[in-house]
CSV table of C-alpha atoms in Angstrom, one decimal:
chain,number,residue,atom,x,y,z
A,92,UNK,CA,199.6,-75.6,134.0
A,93,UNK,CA,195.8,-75.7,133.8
A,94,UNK,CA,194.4,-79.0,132.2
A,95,UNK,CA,192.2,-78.8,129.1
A,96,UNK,CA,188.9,-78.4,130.2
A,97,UNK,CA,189.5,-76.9,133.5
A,98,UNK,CA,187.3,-74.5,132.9
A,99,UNK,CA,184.4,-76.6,132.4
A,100,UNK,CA,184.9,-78.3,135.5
A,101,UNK,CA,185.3,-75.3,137.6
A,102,UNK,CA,181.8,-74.4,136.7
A,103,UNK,CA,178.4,-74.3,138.6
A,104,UNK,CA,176.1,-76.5,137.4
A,105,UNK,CA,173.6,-73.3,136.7
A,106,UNK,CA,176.6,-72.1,135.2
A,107,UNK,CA,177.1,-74.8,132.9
A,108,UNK,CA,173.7,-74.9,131.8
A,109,UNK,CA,173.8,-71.3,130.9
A,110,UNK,CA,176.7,-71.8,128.9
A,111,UNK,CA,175.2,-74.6,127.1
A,112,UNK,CA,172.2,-72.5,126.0
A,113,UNK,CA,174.2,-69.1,125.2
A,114,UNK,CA,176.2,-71.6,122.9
A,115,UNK,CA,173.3,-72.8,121.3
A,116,UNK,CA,172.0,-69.9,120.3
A,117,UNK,CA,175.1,-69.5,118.6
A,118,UNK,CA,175.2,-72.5,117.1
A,119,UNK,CA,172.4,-71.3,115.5
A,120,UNK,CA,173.6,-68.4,113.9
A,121,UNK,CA,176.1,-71.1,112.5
A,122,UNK,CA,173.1,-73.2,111.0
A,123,UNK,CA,171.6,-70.2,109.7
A,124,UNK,CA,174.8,-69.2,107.8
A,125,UNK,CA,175.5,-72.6,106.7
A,126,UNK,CA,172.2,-73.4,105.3
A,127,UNK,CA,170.9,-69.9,104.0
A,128,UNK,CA,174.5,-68.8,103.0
A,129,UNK,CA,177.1,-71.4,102.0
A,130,UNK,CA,174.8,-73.4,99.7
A,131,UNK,CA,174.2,-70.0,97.7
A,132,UNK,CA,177.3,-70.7,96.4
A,133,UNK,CA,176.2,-74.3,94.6
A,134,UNK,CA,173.3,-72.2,93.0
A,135,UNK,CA,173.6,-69.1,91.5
A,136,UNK,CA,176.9,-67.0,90.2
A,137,UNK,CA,179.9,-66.5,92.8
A,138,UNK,CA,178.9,-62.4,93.1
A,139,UNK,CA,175.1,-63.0,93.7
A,140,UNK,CA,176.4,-65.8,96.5
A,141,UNK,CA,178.8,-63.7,97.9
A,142,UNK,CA,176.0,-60.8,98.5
A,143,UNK,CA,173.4,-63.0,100.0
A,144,UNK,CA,176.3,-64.6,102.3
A,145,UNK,CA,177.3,-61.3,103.3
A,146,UNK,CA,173.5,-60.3,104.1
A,147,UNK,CA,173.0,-63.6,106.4
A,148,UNK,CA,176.3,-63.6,107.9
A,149,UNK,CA,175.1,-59.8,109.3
A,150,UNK,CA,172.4,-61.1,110.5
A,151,UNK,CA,173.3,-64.3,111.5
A,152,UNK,CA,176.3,-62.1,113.8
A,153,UNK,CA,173.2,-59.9,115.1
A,154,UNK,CA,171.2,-62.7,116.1
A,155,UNK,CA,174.3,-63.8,118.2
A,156,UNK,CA,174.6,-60.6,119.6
A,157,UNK,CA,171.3,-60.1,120.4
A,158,UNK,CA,170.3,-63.8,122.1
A,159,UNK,CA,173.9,-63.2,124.6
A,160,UNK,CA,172.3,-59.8,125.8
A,161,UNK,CA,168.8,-61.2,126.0
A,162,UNK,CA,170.0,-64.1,127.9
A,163,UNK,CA,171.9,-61.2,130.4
A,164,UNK,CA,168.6,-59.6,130.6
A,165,UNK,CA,166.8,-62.6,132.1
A,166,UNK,CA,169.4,-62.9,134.5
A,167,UNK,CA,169.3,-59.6,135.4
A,168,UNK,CA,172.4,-58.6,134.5
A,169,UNK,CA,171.3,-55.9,131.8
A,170,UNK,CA,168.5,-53.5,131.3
A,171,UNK,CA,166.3,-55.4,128.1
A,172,UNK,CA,167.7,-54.7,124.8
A,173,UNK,CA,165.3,-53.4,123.2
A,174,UNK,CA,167.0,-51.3,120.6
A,175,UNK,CA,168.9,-54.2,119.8
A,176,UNK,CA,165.9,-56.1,119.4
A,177,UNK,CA,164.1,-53.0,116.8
A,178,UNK,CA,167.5,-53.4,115.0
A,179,UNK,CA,167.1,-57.1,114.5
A,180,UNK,CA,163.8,-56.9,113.8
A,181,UNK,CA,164.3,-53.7,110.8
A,182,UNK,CA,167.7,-56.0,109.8
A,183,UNK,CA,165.2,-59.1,109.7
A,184,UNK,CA,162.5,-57.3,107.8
A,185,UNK,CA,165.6,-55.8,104.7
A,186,UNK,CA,166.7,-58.9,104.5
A,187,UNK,CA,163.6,-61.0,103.7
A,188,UNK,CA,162.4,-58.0,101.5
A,189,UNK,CA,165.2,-58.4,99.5
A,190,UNK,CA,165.4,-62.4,99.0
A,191,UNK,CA,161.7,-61.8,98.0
A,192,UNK,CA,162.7,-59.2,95.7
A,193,UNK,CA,165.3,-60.9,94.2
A,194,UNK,CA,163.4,-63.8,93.3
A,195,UNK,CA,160.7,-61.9,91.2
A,196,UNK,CA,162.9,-59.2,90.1
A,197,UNK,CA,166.6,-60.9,89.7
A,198,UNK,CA,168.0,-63.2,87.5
A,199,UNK,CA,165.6,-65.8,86.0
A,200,UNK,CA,167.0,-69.5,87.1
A,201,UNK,CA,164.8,-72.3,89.4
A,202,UNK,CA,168.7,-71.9,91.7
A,203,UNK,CA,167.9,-67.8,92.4
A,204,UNK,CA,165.0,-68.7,93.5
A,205,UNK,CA,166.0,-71.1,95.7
A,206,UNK,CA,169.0,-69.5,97.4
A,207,UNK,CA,166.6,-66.4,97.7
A,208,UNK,CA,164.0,-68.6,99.5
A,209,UNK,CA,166.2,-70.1,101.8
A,210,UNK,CA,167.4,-66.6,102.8
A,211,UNK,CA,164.2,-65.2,102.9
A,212,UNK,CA,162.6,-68.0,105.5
A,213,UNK,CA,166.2,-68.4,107.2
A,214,UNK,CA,166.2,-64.7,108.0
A,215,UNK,CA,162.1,-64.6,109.5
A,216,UNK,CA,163.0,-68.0,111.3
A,217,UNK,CA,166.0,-67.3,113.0
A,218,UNK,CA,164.9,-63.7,113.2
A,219,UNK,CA,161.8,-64.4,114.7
A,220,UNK,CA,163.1,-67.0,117.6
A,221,UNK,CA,166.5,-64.6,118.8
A,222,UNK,CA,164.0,-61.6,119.3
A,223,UNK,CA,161.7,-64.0,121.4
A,224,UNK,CA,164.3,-64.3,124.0
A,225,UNK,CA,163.6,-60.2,124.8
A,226,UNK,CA,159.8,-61.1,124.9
A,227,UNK,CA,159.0,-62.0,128.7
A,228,UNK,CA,155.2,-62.1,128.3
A,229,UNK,CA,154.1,-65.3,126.2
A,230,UNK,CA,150.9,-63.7,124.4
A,231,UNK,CA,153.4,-61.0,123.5
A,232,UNK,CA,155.8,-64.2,121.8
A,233,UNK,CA,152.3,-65.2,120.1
A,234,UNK,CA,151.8,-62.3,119.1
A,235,UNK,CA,155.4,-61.9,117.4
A,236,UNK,CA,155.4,-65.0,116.2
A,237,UNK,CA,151.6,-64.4,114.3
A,238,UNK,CA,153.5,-60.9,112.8
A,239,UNK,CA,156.4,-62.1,111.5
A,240,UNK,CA,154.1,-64.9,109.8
A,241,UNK,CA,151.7,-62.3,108.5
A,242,UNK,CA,154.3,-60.0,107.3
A,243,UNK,CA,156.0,-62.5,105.6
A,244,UNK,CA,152.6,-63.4,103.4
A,245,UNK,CA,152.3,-59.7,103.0
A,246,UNK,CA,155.7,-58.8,101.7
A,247,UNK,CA,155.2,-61.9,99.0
A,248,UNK,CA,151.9,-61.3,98.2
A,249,UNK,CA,152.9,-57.7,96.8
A,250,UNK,CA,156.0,-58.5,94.9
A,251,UNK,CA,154.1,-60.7,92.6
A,252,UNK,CA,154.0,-64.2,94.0
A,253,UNK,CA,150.5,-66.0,94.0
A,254,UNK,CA,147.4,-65.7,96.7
A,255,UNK,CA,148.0,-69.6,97.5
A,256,UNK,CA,152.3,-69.4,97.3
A,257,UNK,CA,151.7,-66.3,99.8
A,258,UNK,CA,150.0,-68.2,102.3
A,259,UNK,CA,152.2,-71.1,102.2
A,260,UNK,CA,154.9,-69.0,102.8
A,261,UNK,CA,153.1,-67.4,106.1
A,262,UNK,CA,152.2,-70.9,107.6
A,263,UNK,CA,156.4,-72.0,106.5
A,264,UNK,CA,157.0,-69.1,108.3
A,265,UNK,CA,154.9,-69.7,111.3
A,266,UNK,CA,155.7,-73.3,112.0
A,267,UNK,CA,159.7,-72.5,111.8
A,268,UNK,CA,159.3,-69.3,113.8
A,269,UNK,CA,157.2,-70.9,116.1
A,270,UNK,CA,158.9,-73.7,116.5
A,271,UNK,CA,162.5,-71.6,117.4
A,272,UNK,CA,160.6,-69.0,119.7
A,273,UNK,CA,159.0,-72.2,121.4
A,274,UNK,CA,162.6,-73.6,122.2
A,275,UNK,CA,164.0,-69.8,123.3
A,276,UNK,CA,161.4,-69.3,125.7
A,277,UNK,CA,161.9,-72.8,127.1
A,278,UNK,CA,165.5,-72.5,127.3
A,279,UNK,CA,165.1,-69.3,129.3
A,280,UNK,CA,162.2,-70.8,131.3
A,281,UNK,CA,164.5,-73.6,132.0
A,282,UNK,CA,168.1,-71.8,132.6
A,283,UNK,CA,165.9,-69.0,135.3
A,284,UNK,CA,164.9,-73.0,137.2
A,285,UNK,CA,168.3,-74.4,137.2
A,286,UNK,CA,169.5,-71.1,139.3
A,287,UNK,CA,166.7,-71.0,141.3
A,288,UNK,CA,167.0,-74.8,142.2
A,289,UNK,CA,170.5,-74.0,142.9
A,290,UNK,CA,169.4,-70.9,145.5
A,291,UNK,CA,166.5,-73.1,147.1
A,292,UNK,CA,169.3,-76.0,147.3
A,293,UNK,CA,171.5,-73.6,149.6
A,294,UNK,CA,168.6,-71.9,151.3
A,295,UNK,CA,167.9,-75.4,152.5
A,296,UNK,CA,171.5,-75.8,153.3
A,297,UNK,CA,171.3,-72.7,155.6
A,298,UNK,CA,168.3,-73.3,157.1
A,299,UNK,CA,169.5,-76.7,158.3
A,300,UNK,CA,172.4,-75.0,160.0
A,301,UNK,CA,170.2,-72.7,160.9
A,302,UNK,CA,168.2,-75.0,162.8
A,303,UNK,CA,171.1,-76.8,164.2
A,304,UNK,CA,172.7,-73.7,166.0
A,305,UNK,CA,168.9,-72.7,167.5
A,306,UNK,CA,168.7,-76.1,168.6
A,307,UNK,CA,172.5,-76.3,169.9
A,308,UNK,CA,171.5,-72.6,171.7
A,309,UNK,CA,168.5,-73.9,173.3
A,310,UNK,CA,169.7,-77.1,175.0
A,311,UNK,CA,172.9,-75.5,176.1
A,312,UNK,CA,170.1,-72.4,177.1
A,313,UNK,CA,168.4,-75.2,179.5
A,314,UNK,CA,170.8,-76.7,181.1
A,315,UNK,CA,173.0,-73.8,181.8
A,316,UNK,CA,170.4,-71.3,182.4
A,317,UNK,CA,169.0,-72.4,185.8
A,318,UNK,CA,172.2,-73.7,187.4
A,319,UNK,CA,174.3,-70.0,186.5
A,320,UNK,CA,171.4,-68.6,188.2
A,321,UNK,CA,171.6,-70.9,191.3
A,322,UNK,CA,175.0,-70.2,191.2
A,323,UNK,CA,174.2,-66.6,191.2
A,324,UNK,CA,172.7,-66.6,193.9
A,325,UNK,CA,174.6,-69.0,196.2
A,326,UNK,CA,178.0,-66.8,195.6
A,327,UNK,CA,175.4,-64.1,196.7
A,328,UNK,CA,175.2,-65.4,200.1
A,329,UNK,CA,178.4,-66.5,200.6
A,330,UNK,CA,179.6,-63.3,199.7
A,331,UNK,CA,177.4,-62.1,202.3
A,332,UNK,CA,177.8,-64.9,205.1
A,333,UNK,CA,181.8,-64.3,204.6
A,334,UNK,CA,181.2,-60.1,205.5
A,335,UNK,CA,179.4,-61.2,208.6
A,336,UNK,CA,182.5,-64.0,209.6
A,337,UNK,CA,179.7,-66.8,209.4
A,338,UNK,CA,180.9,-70.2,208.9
A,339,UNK,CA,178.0,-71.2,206.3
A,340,UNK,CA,180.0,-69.3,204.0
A,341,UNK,CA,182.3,-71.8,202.9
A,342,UNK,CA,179.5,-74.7,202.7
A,343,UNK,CA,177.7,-72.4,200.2
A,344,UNK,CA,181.1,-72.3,198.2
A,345,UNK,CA,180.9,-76.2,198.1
A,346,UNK,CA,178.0,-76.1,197.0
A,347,UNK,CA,178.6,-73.6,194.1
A,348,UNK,CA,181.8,-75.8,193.4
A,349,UNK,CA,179.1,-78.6,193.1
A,350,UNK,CA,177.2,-77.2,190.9
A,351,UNK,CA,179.6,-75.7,189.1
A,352,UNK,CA,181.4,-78.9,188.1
A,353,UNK,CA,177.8,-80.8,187.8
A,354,UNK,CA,177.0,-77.7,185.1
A,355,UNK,CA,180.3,-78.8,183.2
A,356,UNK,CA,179.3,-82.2,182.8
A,357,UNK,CA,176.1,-81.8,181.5
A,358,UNK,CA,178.1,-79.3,179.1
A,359,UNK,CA,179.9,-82.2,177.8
A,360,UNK,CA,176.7,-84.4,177.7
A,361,UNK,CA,175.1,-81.8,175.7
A,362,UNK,CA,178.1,-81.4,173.1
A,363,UNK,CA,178.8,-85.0,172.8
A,364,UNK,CA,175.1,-85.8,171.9
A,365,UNK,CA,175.7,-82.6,169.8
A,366,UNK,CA,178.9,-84.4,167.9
A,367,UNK,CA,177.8,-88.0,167.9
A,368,UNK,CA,176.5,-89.5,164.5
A,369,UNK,CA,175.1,-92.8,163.5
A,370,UNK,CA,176.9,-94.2,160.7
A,371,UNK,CA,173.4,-96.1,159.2
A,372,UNK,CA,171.3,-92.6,159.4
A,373,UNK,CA,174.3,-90.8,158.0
A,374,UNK,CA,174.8,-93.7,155.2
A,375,UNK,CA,170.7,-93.2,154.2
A,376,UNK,CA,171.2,-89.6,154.4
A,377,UNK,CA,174.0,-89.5,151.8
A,378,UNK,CA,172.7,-91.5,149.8
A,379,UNK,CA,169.3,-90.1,149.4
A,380,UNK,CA,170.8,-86.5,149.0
A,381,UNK,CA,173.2,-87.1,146.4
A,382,UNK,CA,170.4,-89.3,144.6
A,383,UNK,CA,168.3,-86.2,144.6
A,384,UNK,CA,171.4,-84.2,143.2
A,385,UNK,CA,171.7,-86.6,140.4
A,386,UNK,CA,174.6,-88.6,141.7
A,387,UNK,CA,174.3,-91.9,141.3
A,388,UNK,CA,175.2,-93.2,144.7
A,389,UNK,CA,175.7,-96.9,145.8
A,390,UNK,CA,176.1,-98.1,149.7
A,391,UNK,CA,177.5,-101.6,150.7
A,392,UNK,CA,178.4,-103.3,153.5
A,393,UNK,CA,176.8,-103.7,156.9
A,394,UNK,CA,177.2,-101.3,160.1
A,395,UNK,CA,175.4,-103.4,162.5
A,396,UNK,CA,176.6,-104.3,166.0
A,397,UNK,CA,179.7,-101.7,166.1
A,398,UNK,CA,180.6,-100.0,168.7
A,399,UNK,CA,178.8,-96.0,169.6
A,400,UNK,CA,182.4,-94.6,169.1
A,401,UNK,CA,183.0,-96.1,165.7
A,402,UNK,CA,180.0,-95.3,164.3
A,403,UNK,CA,180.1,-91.4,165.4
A,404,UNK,CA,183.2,-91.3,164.1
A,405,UNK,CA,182.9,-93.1,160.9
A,406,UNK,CA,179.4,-90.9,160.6
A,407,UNK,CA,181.1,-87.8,160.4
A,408,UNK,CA,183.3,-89.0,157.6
A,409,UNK,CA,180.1,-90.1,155.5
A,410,UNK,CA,179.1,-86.0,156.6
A,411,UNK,CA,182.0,-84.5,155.0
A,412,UNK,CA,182.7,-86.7,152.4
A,413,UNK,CA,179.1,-86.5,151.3
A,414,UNK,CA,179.5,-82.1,151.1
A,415,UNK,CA,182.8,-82.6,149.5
A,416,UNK,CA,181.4,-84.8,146.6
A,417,UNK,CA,178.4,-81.9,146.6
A,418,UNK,CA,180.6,-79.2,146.4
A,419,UNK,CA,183.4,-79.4,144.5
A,420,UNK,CA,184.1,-81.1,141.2
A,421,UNK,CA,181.0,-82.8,138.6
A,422,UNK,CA,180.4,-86.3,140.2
A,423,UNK,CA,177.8,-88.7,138.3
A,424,UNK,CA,178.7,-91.5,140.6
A,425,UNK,CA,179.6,-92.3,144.4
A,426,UNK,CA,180.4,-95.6,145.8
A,427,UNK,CA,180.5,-95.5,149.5
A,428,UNK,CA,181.6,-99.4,151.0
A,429,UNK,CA,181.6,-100.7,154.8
A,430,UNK,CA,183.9,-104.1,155.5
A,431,UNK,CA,186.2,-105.9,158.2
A,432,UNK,CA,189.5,-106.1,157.7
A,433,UNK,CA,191.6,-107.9,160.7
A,434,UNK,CA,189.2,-106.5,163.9
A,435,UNK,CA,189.3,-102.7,161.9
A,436,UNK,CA,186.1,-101.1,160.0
A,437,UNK,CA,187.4,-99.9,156.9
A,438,UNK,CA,185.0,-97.0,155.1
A,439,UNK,CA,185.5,-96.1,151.5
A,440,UNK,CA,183.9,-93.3,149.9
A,441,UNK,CA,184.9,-93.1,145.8
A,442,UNK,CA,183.3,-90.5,143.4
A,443,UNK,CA,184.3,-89.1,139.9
A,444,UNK,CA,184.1,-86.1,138.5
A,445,UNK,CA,187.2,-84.4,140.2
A,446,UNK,CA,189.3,-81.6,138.3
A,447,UNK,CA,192.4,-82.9,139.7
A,448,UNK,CA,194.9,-85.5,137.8
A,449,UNK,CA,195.9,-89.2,139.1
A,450,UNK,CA,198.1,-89.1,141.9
A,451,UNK,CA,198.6,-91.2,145.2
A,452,UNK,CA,196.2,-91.2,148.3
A,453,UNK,CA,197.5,-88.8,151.0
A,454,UNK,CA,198.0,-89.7,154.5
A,455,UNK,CA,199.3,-85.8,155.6
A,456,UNK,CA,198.2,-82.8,156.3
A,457,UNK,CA,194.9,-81.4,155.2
A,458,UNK,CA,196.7,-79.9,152.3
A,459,UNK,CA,197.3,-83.2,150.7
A,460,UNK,CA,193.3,-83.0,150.4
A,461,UNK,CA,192.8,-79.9,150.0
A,462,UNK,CA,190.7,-78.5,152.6
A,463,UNK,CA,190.5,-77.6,156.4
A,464,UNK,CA,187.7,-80.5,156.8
A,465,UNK,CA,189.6,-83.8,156.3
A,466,UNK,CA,191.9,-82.2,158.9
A,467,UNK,CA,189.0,-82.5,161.5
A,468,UNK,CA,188.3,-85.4,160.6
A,469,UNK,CA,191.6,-86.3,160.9
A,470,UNK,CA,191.9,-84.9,164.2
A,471,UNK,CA,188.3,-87.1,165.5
A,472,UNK,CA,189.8,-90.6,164.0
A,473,UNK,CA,192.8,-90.1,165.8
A,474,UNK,CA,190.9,-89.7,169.0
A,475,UNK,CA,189.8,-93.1,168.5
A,476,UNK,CA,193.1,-94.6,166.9
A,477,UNK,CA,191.8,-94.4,163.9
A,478,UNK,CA,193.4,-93.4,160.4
A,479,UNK,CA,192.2,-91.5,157.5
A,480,UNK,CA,193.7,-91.2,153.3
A,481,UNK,CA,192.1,-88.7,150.8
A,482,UNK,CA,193.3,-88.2,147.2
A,483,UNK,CA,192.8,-88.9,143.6
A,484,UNK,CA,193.4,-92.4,142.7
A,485,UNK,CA,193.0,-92.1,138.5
A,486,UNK,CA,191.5,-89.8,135.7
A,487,UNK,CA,189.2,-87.2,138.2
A,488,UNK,CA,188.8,-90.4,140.2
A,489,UNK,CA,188.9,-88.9,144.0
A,490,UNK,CA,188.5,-91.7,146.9
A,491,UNK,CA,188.7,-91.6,150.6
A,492,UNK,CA,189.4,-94.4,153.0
A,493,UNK,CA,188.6,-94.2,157.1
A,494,UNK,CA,189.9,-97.3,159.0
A,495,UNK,CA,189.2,-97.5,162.7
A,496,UNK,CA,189.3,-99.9,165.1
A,497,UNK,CA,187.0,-101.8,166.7
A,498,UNK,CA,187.8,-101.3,170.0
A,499,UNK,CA,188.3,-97.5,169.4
A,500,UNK,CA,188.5,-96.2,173.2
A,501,UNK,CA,185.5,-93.2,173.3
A,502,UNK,CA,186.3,-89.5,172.4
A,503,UNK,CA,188.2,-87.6,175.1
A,504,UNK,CA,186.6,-84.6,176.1
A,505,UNK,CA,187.9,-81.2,176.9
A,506,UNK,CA,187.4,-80.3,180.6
A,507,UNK,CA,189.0,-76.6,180.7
């Protein structure tokens, strides 16, 4: 069964953020039925209310509609709306004719009057901030924003309300439209940065390994490349020695066999400088990346004076623990701790945030972690007699503890 919230939680962090603001938007609609519609209800007759809540809750439910599509459209999910946005906009321009109308034409009563006004400057407000979110240009959201202000003067001006009352209205309409359209084009301005943030975040991941495999490639590339070649050519001869019944031939052998096995050490030189790590770079590394990720991350402890082994080791824990905490769930804090404890170096790395519920720290197989990378790890502490526990410890609390000993015996190598 799926815990409340789930959801949430399974989410990007772009993808949160665009939920946030399409909810907001709606939320809107929501004010703009509450405040232009609902109170009707305290000031005029229950039929006149239940017409003008009836008129905002349409257009409340369009501007909805319309901000959820716009927002697709900057995302580039949709073609623009644009005949949702003429619809809004002729929707927007009945409604405020009416409110206008009905205060100079209805029922006489200071409450008509207001209900109708707040309808009226609800409907250009709201109106005029939901159809900013299909504007892309911003002398083009001006430009709206200068139109609906205008048009609201010129509708009142006509219908009988005063020069001065007409203006008041434009620049009530101007400051409220232009303060909505404002926050719309900043939402979008900022939803469009979160994503691309996001995409420059994993570019820069896959550069990095980019980099690491050219430079992997071109060590292995110069070490290998001229001794296959002298080996080339030595088996050559021998080849050639052995047709003619010459004795050199098996010296040249030797000599391949030599090289051969001088070729497969500097192999392993070049993949153990390849796999080694140094647990203080590693330690500043994590720190500073999930500080610039927003995680606030906390080392302690000191990793002076141990041993090459340890360290690589214990490095690559701080690696994959430091991705995991990246990747998957919402942390807002990491603690990552160092200490003794009886001639053992015991690492701790605690962050919040995880989906999962309380349980107790695993010491199986990669399963009880959930992923094929504690397993290696498991698999390179165990090399060095060391030990390795992953799992959630409380409420989304997840915490990982690496204990190896100090005199961890190196990392066998592979020779076949």
């Amino acid at each position: 069964m799926r815990r409340p919230g789930g959801w949430w939680r399974r989410k990007s962090t772009p993808e949160k953020v665009e939920t946030y603001t399409r909810w907001s938007f709606h939320f809107f609609g929501l004010i703009e039925f509450a405040v232009s519609g609902l109170t009707a209800y305290g000031q005029v007759d229950a039929r006149l209310a239940s017409v003008l809540c009836l008129l905002v809750g349409v257009h409340a439910a369009l501007c909805m509609v319309t901000a959820s599509r716009a927002l697709d459209w900057t995302r580039g999910r949709r073609e623009q709306p644009l005949r949702m946005l003429w619809v809004l906009g002729a929707v927007t321009a009945v409604v405020a004719v009416g409110a206008v109308a009905l205060m100079e034409r209805g029922p006489a009563g200071e409450g008509v009057d207001s209900a109708a006004g707040a309808v009226f400057g609800g409907a250009l407000t709201f109106g005029a901030g939901t159809v900013a979110l299909g504007v892309r240009n911003r002398r083009r959201v001006i430009a709206l924003v200068g139109g609906f202000a205008v048009g609201a003067g010129a509708v009142s001006f006509p219908l009988g309300r005063p020069g001065l009352a007409a203006l008041a209205t434009a620049g009530f309409i101007m400051i409220g439209s232009g303060f909505l359209a404002f926050t719309s084009v900043f939402s979008v301005w900022l939803l469009n940065a979160v994503y691309e943030l996001d995409e420059a975040r994993e570019t820069r991941t896959r550069l990095a390994v980019a980099e690491e495999r050219l430079r992997f490639g071109r060590d292995l590339h110069d070490v290998m490349g001229r001794n296959l070649a002298v080996i080339a050519l030595k088996s050559e001869l021998a080849v050639q020695l052995a047709r003619r019944g010459r004795p050199e031939a098996v010296e040249q052998m030797i000599e391949v066999q030599r090289i051969a096995q001088e070729s497969q050490r500097e192999v392993r030189d070049v993949v153990r400088g390849y796999r080694e790590a140094d647990l203080e770079v590693e330690l500043a590394g994590a720190q500073g990346v999930l500080t610039a990720a927003g995680i606030e991350c906390e080392v302690t402890g000191e990793t002076s004076g141990l041993p090459a082994e340890v360290q690589s080791a214990l490095g690559w824990v701080v690696r994959e623990a430091t991705t995991n905490v990246l990747r998957h769930g919402d942390a807002g804090r990491c603690a990552v701790v160092v200490r003794m404890s009886k001639g053992h170096v015991v690492l701790t790395v605690e962050n919040d945030g995880v989906a999962g519920t309380s349980g107790v720290v695993g010491t199986g197989s990669a399963s009880d972690a959930g992923g094929s990378g504690l397993a290696g790890l498991r698999e390179r502490l165990s090399a060095v007699g060391g030990t390795l526990e992953a799992g959630c410890v409380g409420k989304g609390v997840f915490r990982l503890v690496a204990e190896v000993p100090l005199t961890a015996e190196p990392v066998l190598e592979v020779t076949s």
